[in-house]
Coordinates of C-alpha atoms in Angstrom, one line a residue:
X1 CA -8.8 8.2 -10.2
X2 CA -8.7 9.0 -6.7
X3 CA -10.1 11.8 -4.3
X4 CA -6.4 10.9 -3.7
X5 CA -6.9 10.0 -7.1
X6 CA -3.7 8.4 -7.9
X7 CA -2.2 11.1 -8.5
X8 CA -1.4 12.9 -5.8
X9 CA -1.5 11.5 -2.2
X10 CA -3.2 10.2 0.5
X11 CA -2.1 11.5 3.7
X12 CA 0.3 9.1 5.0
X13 CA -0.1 7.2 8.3
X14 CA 2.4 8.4 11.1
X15 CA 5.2 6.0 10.1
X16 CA 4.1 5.9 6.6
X17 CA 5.6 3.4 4.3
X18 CA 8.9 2.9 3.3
X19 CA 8.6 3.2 -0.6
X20 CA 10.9 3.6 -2.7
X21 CA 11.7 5.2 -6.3
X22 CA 9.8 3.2 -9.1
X23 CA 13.5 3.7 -10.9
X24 CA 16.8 2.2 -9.3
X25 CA 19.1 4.6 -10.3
X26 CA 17.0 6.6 -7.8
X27 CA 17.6 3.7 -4.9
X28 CA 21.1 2.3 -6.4
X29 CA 21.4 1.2 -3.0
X30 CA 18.4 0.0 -2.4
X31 CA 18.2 -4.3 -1.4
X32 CA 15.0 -4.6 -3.9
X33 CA 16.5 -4.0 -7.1
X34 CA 18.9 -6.7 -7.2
X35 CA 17.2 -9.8 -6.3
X36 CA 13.3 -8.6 -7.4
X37 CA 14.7 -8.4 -11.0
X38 CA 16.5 -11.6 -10.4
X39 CA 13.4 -13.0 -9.6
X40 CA 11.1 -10.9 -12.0
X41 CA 13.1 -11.0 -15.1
X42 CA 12.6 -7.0 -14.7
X43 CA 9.3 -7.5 -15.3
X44 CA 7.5 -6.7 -12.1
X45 CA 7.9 -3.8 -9.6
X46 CA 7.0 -5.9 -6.3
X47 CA 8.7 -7.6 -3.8
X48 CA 12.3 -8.8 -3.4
X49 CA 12.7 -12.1 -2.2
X50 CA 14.7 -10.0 0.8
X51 CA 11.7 -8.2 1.0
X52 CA 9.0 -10.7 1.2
X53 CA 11.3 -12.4 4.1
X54 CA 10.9 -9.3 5.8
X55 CA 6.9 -9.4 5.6
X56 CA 6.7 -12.2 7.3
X57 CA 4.4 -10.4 10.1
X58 CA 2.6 -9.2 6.7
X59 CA 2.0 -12.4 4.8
X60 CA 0.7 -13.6 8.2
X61 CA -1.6 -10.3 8.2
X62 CA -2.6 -11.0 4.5
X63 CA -2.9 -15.0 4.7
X64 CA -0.1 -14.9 2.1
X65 CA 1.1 -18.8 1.1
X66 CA 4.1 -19.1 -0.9
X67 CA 6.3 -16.9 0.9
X68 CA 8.4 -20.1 2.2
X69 CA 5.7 -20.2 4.4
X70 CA 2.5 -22.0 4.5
X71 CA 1.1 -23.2 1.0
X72 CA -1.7 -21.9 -0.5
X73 CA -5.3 -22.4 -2.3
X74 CA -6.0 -26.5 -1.9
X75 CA -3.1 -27.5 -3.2
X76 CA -1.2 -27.9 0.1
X77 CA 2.5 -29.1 0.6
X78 CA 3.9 -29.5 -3.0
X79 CA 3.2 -26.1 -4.1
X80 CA 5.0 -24.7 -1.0
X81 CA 8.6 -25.0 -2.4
X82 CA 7.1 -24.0 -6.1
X83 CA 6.7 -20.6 -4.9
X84 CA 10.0 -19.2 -4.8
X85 CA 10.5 -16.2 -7.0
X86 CA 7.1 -13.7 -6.9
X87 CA 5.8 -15.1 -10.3
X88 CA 4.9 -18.1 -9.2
X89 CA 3.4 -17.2 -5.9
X90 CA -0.1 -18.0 -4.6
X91 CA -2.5 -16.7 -2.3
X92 CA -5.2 -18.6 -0.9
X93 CA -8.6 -18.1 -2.5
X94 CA -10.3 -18.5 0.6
X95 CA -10.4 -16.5 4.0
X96 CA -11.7 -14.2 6.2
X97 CA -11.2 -11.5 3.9
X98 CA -11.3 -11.6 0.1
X99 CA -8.0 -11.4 -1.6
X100 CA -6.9 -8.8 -4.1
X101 CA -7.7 -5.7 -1.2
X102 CA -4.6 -5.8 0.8
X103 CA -2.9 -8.5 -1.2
X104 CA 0.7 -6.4 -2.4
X105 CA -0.5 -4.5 -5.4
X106 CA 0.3 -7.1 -8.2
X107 CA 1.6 -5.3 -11.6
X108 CA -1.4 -6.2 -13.9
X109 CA -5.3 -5.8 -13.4
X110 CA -8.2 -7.1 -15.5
X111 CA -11.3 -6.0 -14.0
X112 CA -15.1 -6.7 -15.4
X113 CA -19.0 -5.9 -14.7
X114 CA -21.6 -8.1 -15.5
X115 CA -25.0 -8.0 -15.8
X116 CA -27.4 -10.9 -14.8
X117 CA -29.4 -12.6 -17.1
X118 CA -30.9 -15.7 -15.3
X119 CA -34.5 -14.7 -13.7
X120 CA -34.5 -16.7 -10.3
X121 CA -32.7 -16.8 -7.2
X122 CA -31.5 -20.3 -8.1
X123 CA -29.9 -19.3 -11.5
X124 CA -28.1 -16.7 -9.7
X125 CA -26.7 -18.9 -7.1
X126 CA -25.9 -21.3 -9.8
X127 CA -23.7 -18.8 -11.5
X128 CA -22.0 -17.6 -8.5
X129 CA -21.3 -21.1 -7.1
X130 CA -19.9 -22.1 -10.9
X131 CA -17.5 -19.1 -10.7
X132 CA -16.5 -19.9 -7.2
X133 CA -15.4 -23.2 -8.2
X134 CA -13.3 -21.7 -11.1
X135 CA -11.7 -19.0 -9.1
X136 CA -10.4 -21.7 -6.7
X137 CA -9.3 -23.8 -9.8
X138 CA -7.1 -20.5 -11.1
X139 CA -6.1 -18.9 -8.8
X140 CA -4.2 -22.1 -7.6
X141 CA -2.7 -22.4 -11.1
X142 CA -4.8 -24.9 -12.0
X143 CA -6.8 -25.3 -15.4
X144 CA -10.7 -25.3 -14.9
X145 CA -11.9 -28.1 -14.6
X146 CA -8.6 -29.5 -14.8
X147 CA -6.6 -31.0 -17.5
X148 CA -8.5 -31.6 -20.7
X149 CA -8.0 -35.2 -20.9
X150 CA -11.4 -36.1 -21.1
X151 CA -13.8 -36.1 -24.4
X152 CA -11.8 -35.2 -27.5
X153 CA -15.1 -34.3 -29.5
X154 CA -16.4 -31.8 -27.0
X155 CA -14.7 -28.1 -26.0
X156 CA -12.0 -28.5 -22.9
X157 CA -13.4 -26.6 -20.3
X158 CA -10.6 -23.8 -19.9
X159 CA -9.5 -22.0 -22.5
X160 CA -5.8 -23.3 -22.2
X161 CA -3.8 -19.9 -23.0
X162 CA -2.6 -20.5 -19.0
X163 CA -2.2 -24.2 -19.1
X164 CA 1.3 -24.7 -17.6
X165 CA 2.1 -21.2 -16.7
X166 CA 2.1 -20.1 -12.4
X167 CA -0.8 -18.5 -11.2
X168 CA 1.5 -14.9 -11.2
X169 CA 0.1 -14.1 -7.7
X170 CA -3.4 -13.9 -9.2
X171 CA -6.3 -12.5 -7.0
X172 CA -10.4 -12.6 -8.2
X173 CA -12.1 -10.0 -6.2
X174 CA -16.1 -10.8 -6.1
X175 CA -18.4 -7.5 -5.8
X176 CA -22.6 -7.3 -6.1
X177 CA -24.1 -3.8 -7.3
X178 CA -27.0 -1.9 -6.7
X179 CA -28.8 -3.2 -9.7
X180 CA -28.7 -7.0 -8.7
X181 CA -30.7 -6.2 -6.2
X182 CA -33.2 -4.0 -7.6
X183 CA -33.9 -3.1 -11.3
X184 CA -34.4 0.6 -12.7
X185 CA -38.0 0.4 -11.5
X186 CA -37.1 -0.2 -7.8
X187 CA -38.7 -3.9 -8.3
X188 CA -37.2 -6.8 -6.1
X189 CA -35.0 -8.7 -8.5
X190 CA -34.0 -12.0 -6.9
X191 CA -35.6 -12.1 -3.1
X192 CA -32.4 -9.7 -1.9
X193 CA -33.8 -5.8 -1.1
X194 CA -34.2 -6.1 2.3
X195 CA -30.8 -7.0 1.9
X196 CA -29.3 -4.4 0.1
X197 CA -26.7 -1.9 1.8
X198 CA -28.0 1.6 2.6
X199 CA -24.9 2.7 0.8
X200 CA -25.8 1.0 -2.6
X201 CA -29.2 2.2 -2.5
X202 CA -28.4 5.5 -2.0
X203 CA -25.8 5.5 -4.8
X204 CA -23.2 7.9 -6.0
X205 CA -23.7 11.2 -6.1
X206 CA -22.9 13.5 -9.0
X207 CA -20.0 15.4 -8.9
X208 CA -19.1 19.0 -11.2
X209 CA -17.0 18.6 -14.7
X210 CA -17.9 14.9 -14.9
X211 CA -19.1 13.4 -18.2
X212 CA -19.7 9.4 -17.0
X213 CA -20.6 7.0 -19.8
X214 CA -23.5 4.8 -18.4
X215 CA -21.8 1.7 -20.7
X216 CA -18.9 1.5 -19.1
X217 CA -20.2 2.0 -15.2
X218 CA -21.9 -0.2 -12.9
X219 CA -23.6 -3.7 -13.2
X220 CA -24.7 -6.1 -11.4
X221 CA -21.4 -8.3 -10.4
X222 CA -18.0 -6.7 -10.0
X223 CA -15.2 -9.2 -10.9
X224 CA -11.5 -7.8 -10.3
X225 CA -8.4 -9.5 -11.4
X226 CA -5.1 -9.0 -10.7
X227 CA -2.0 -10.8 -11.5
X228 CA 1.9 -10.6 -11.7
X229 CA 1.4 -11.9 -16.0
X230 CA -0.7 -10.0 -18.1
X231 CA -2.0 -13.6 -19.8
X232 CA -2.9 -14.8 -16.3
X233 CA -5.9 -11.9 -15.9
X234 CA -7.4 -12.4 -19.5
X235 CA -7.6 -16.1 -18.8
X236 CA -9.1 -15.5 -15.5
X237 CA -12.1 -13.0 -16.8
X238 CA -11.9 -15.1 -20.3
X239 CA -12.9 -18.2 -18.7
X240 CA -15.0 -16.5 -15.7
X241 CA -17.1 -14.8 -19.0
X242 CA -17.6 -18.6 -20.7
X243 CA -18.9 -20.0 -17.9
X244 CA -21.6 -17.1 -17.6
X245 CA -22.7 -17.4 -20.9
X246 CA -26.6 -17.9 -20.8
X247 CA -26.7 -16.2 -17.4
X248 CA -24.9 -13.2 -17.5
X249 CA -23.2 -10.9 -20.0
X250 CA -20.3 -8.6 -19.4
X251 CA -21.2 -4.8 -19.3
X252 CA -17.9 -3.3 -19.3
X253 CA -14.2 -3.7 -18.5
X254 CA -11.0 -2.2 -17.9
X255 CA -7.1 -3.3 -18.3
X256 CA -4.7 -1.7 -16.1
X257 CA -1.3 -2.0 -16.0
X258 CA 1.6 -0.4 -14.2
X259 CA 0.2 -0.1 -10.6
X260 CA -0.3 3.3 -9.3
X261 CA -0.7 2.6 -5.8
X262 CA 1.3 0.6 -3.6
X263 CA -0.3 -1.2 -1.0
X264 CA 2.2 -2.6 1.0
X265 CA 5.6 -1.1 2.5
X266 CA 7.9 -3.6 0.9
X267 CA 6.7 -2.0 -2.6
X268 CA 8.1 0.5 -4.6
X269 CA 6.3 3.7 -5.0
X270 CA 4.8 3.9 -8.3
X271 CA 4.3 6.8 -11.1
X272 CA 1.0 7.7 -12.9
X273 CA 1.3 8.6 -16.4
X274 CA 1.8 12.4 -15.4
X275 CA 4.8 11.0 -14.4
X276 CA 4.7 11.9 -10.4
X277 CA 5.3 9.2 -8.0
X278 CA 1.6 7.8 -7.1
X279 CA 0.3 7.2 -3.3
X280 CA 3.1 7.8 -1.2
X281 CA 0.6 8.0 1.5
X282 CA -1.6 5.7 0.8
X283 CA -2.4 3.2 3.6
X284 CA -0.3 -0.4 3.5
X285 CA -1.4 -3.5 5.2
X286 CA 1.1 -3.0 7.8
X287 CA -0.7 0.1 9.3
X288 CA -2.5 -2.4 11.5
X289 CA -6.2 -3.6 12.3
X290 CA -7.6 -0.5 14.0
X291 CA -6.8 1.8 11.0
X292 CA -8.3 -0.5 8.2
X293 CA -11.6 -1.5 11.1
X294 CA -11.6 2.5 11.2
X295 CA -11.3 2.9 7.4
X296 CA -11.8 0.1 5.2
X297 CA -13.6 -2.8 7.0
X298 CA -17.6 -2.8 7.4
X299 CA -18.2 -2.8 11.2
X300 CA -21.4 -5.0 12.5
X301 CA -22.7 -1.7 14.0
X302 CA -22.7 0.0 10.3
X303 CA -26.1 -1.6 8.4
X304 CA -28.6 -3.8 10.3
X305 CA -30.1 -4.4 7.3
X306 CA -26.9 -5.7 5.6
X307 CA -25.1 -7.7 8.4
X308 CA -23.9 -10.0 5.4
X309 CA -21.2 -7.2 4.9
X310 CA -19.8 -7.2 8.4
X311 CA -16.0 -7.9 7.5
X312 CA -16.5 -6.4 4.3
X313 CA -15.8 -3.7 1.9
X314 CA -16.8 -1.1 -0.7
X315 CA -15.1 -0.7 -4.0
X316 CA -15.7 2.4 -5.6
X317 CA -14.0 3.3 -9.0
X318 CA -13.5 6.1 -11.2
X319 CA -12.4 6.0 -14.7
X320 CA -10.4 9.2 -15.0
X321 CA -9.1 10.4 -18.6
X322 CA -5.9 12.5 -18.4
X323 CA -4.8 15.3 -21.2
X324 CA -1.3 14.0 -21.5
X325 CA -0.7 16.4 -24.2
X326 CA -1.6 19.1 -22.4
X327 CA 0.2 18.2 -19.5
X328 CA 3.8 17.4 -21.2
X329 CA 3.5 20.9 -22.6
X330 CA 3.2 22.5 -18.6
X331 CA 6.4 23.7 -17.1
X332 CA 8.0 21.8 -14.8
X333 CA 7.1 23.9 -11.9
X334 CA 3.7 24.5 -12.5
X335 CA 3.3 20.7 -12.5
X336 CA 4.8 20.5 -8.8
X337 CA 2.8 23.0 -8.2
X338 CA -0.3 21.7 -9.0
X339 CA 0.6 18.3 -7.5
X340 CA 2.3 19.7 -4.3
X341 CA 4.8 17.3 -4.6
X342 CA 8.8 17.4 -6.0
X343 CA 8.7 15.6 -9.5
X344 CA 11.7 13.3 -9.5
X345 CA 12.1 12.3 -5.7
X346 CA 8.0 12.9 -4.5
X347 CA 9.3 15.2 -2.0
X348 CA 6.5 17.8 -0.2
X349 CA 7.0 20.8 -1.8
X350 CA 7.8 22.2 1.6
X351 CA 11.1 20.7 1.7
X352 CA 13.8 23.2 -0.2
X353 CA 16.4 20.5 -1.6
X354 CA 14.6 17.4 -1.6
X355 CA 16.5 14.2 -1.8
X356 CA 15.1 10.8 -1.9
X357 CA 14.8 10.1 1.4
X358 CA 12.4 12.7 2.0
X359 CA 9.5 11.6 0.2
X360 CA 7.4 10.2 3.0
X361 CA 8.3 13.3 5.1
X362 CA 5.3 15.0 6.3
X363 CA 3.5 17.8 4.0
X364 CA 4.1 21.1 5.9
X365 CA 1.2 23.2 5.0
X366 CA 2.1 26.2 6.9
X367 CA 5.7 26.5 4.9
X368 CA 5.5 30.1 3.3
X369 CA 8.1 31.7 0.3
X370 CA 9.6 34.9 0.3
X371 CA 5.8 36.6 -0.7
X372 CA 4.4 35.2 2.4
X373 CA 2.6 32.5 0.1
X374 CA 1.8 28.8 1.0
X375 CA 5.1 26.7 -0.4
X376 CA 2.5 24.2 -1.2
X377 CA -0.4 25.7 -3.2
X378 CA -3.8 25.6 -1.5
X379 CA -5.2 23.9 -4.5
X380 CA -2.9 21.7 -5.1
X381 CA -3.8 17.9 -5.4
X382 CA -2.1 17.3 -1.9
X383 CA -3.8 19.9 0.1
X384 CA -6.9 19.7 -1.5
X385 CA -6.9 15.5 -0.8
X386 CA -4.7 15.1 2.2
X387 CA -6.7 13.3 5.2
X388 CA -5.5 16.1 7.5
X389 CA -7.9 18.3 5.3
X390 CA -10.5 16.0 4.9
X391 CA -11.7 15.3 8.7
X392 CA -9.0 12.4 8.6
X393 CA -10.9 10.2 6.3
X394 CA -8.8 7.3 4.8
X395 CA -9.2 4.6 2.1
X396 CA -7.3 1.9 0.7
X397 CA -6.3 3.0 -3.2
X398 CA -5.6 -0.2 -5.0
X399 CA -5.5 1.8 -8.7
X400 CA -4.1 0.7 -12.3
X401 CA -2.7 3.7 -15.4
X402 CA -4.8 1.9 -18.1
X403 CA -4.3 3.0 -22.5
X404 CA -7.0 2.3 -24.6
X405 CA -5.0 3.4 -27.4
X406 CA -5.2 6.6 -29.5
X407 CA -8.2 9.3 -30.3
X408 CA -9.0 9.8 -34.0
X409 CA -6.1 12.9 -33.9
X410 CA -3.8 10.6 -32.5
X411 CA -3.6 11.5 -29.0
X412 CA -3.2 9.0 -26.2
X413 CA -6.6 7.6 -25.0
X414 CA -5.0 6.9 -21.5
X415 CA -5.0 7.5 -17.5
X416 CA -6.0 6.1 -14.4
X417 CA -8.1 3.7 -13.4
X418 CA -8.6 4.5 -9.7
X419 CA -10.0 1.8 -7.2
X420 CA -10.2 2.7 -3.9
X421 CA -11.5 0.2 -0.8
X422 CA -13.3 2.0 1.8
X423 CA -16.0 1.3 4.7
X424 CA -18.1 3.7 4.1
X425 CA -17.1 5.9 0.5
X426 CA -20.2 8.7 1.8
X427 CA -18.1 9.9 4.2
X428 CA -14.3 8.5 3.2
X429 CA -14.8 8.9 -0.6
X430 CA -17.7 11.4 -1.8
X431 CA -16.7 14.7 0.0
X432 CA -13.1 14.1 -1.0
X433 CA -13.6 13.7 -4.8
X434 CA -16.3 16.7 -4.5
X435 CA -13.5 18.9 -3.1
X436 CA -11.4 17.8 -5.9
X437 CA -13.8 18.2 -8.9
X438 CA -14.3 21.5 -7.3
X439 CA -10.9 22.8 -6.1
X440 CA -8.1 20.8 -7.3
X441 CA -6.0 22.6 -10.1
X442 CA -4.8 18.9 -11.0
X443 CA -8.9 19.0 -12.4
X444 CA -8.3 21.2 -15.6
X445 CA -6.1 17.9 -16.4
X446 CA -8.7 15.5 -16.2
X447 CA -11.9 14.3 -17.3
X448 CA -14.0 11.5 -14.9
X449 CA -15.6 8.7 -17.6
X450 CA -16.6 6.2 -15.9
X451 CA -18.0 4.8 -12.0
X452 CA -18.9 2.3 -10.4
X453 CA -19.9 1.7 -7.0
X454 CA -20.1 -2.8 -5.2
X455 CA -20.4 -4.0 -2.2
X456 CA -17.5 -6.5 -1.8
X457 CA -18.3 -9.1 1.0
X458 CA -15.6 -10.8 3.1
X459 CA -14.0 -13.6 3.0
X460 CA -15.1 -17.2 1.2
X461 CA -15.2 -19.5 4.2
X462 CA -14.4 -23.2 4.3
X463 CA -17.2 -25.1 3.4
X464 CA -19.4 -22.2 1.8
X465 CA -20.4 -23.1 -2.1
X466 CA -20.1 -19.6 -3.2
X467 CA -18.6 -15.9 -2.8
X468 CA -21.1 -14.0 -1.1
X469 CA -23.0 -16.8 0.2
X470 CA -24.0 -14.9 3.8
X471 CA -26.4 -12.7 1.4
X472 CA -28.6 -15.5 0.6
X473 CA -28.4 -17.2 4.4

């Protein structure tokens, strides 16, 4: 789901990333595959450990612990060693921004919305300061609460289906919505609507061929998850959803898998389920601070009302169905065509023998054919998204290809779950994704379900009690 939904592009930075073929025969030179399966047991599409040594100036960018470097979450010095091979690495709960934004794109995502159900202020702080705790606790690969060693005739506090295993990288992401602050009647909820961004109250506008399901969009907290291990997410939101019980109940949720965006150059490109390689100019953490304060990062000067967000973001996502069927049965052509892009190596269409060195070349609009025709369709996905059409708007896409199994005629219920982080999504997000409903020929493909719009505060400092803790100073 991306203006540059994940399928297609973003417009890639000047030196845009060095990714690389999700497959290795593509690469068969290429340092990753070797030691990242080594590392991975071929189960991840990350970072070799060649790789990661290589991102040192990155980890120190991201606040990255494990990467023989500095340790991580508040189990310092033992767990540095522990965190040699990317399954067992660690990043630090807390900092000046929020992990799981610019954190490497990890393979697996489990992300919820909750509603509140407690009535005060207090009960809300409560909650938050309860999950604040936990999220500490797990993502240090820790149990909550710790080993259950305690009262055999009472439920152990975690759930135990992690006990023993590494923490898998594991990020939680903390969000608030537009309805935690006020209800459908515009009434104060909990103290906080002087408080609320501009940008949540004005909300998400509607956009042509859309058919959202209000179940599945919004609420009040946004909690994402994302892991190297599957078993490492559901534990997370498992145990994250106990501990709300009698204060909140989850609204919706979504399992991705299979990243479609890269967010770092030491990763791989990845493919969406239309089979194209996903992102390739999507920002990366090593684009520097001036494009992510320009793009991603809420500036003081943005909301005197909401100076709470200063150092924060807004995650906007977009459930986004795609007609697989239909698509497998399009000619090869026509689907470049419609993505811009060369199938196997991600190519612009504007090259004439692509090879895989060429996919972060630059998109050449102006290429003609022999008819005097744009090499690159006008409405294909790239031209219609690319930042250079777009007034140079960029975001951060941090999406997941999700399957919710099959329909009643046995087709696949399945596409992209997009996620993009941007500053200000009413002029880096909304006029994109209206272009796209309107123009993109990648739209006849694709149905929007679902969307949900939080404000994602930065960092949990040392010594605060809970995420989000500046909103209620």
């Amino acid at each position: 789901m991306s203006p540059h939904t994940s399928f297609g592009d973003e417009p890639r930075a000047a030196s845009s990333s060095a990714k690389n073929s999700h497959w290795a025969e593509t690469h068969p030179t290429d340092a990753m595959a070797g030691d990242e399966a080594a590392a991975t047991q071929g189960k991840t599409l990350g970072f070799s450990r060649r790789r990661l040594v290589g991102a040192a100036g990155a980890a120190g960018l991201l606040g990255i612990a494990g990467f023989g470097g500095g340790a991580i979450g508040h189990r310092m010095g033992s767990d540095e060693a522990a965190a040699a091979t990317p399954a067992e690495l660690r990043y630090p709960f807390r900092g000046e921004k929020q992990q799981g934004i610019l954190t490497p794109t990890q393979n697996n995502m489990y992300t919820a919305a909750f509603n509140v159900t407690v009535q005060d202020v207090g009960g809300l702080k409560e909650l938050l300061s309860e999950w604040t705790v936990a999220a500490e606790h797990m993502c240090a690969g820790e149990l909550v609460g710790g080993a259950p060693e305690g009262n055999h005739h009472m439920p152990p506090e975690d759930t135990g289906e992690a006990w023993g295993y590494s923490p898998s990288g594991l990020t939680i992401t903390f969000g608030f919505g537009r309805s935690l602050f006020v209800d459908e009647h515009g009434n104060d909820r909990f103290g906080l609507k002087d408080k609320m961004p501009k940008i949540l109250s004005d909300g998400v506008p509607k956009f042509a061929n859309e058919a959202l399901r209000a179940g599945s969009s919004d609420g009040d907290i946004l909690i994402q998850t994302c892991s190297n291990d599957a078993q490492t997410c559901v534990h997370a939101i498992r145990n994250l959803t106990r501990i709300a019980f009698g204060s909140a109940t989850l609204k919706w949720s979504q399992i991705g898998y299979g990243r479609s965006s890269s967010t770092s150059r030491g990763q791989q490109t990845p493919r969406n389920l239309f089979g194209f390689k996903d992102g390739t100019a999507n920002l990366k953490a090593e684009d520097g601070d001036d494009l992510f304060g320009d793009n991603v990062w809420v500036q003081p000067e943005d909301d005197p009302n909401a100076q709470w967000m200063n150092g924060g973001t807004y995650f906007v996502a977009r459930k986004i169905h795609m007609y697989l069927e239909i698509w497998d049965r399009v000619r090869l052509s026509e689907q470049q065509e419609v993505i811009g892009r060369d199938k196997q190596y991600g190519a612009p269409l504007s090259i004439a023998s692509p090879r895989a060195s060429d996919e972060f070349e630059a998109l050449d609009f102006t290429a003609q054919d022999d008819h005097g025709e744009p090499v690159i369709p006008t409405d294909s996905h790239v031209a219609v998204v690319a930042p250079e059409n777009n007034g140079g708007h960029r975001m951060l896409r941090r999406s997941y290809n999700y399957t919710d199994g099959n329909d009643s005629l046995g087709r696949l219920d399945a596409g992209l779950f997009f996620i993009a982080y941007v500053r200000d999504p009413r002029k880096g997000f909304y006029p994109t994704l209206k272009k796209m409903t309107e123009q993109d020929a990648l739209t006849e493909y694709l149905q929007h379900q679902a969307s949900a719009l939080f404000a994602v505060p930065a960092g949990i400092r040392d010594g605060d009690e809970m995420v989000g803790q500046g909103l209620f100073e």
